[in-house]
Amino acid sequence: MRLRMLGSLLRVGHPLALVSSPGGPSGVSRHSGHHLRRGHACNAPKCPLQLQSDIPQQEDPAHQTQDGLGQRRQLPRATLVHPVVEESGSSRTGMTLTTEAINMQDTVCLHLCLIFKCAPLSWQESTEYIEPKSSETRDPGKQGHTEEYLLPRMIQDLTKQETAPFGDAVLATWDTCIGSEICEELWTPHSPHIDMGLDGVEIITNASGSHHVLRKANTRVDLVTMATSKNGGIYLLANQKGCDGDRLYYDGCAMIAMNGSVFAQGSQFSLDDVEVLTATLDLEDVRSYRAEISSRNLAASRASPYPRVKVDFALSCHEDLLAPVSEPIEWKYHSPEEEISLGPACWLWDFLRRSQQGGFLLPLSGGVDSAATACLVYSMCCQVCKSVRSGNQEVLADVRTIVNQISYTPQDPRDLCGRILTTCYMASKNSSQETCTRARELAQQIGSHHISLNIDPAVKAVTGIFSLVTGKSPLFAAHGGSSRENLALQNVQARIRMVLAYLFAQLSLWSRGIRGGLLVLGSANVDESLLGYLTKYDCSSADINPIGGISKTDLRAFVQFCIERFQLTALQSIVSAPATAELEPLADGQVSQTDEEDMGMTYAELSVYGKLRKVVKMGPYSMFCKLLGMWRHVCTPRQVADKVKWFFTKHSMNRHKMTTLTPAYHAENYSPEDNRFDLRPFLYNTSWPWQFRCIENQVLQLERAAPQSLDGVD
């Protein structure tokens, strides 16, 4: 008994429904004796399985929905991956999981004055049942419980029914049983697919909205293969793809798996709105696999039954015996550097086409961070050109709108980059010739429109106003000034660069006779944001920041990747140069300031602090105890204590800066962005009296114990 499974990539908001020709009545079967409940084969007539994707390509006013407040909203143009199977042929028309009537993703139901995220399933233009996320049901422990849901009147007019079952149920066909999970249910400790599989469900679908994080695909694939490895069965994971207008990017990774092996893999990053996966699988392989697991058979005999929604069709037929089945494949993972080159680039493209601006403006300093940001825009141009060459008319239309040329067809990424990216090197008397040269050479190699300017007149004007009012002139520390004077003079330079960046973003195209404005790109990495090593409202303040969730370590690896992938040789000198803000006077023409010296810690250490603080939820004392073991071969307890206390002092002093961070692409779980990912106070007692006292007491005990442990040693 062979099935051909098809996965289809859809935009967010496109409805997914079960549609059939007229057939027998369907309903909910609550008894436990359904002949398919244990996954046994049946002798019902079958017909060949044909596949089709019926997906709208253009935006349609009908593809609007109502949000939870009853307000009309236009659905975003991002994408959703969802399994689609269709059957037709012989003398009867079969079933199609396709885009017809009912929204399957991000559907909100108000039931008994409670709000649920749901997956409604329709058949023959009627809603057969509505499945809420198991973590949001009123009684999560009550498996298989259904209630009657009063459908909204607008749905009643379409389906000619007043109510539909609401709760846990599965779909029973003549030859198999289909269940579904919703998004994060795959990730929960006790996923619904476990109980569904024990109850005879052989095919599990998942309409997921899992956002991209670096290295997350490995976990996603492991979860799906493990789900089908322990329990047997077929799993169709369909994940949203695209940007929904905030800090997240949904990376697709659709897959079809059976019995612990993957049989089809979707792309992880793409500008296409529609993607189809197919695999021909044999249900008998599932049944024989399950029969060999004796522990599963015992557990299945005690499983609680799910209500069955019976539909009058079959997925397989007697004539499909010779249909070749699909072979398992090895999953091809992107390296973290490839993920950086693809994910944030797709995110940038979505923001650009949605904003209808004329491109981006990037303050290009000649350092790793701004260079990596420039490379992301260049990577975006490469993907756009590739998508246009493959025939994507929507991307082509967006490009022509952005560059305001109806006959333009992008072929060369450098040419496209020159039209949509403006880079700007803003020098001061503290800038070195080396960084100016590196910025100019990189701009030439990626093709951006490059501007060089000097900010000294603006800095002199601002400090002159202060001197005129107060009668005092601040000095750099190198010239005898205090630390307060030194910091203030650095911040003036940084903030003036932000003002000039926005000025040129608004008017540089106008000065060239081109319509529109530019989006300002920020380039502060996640580690510097975590520590607060940036000036509040400086050139890190921008419209969007594609690297704001990426660590310095990963950015360096990404820049090295770009040297090899895009042949950008100008990056060699950038990646080998020490990181510096160039805000203090030069010493004999050379940079006298480096970022790591200013921070008092390395970027590698910062990544460790960030993960322990955010992901592992550690405070100062817990982190100290953890790092004692991690760094025991390189640091003494006193050194570890000093490092931890210094980090938490600096972090707590600058935590307020997190409230003004530029919206950034979310790529690391230790993102310090406080609006969603790091909901912690932004006002701390910077002395951490109790925690630091505990650390100090522990260090003293370890130092007293160390000499004693050496007694008696020759």
Coordinates of C-alpha atoms in Angstrom, one line a residue, residues 203 563 614:
I203 CA 0.8 9.9 9.2
I563 CA 36.5 35.6 0.9
K614 CA 20.7 34.0 29.0

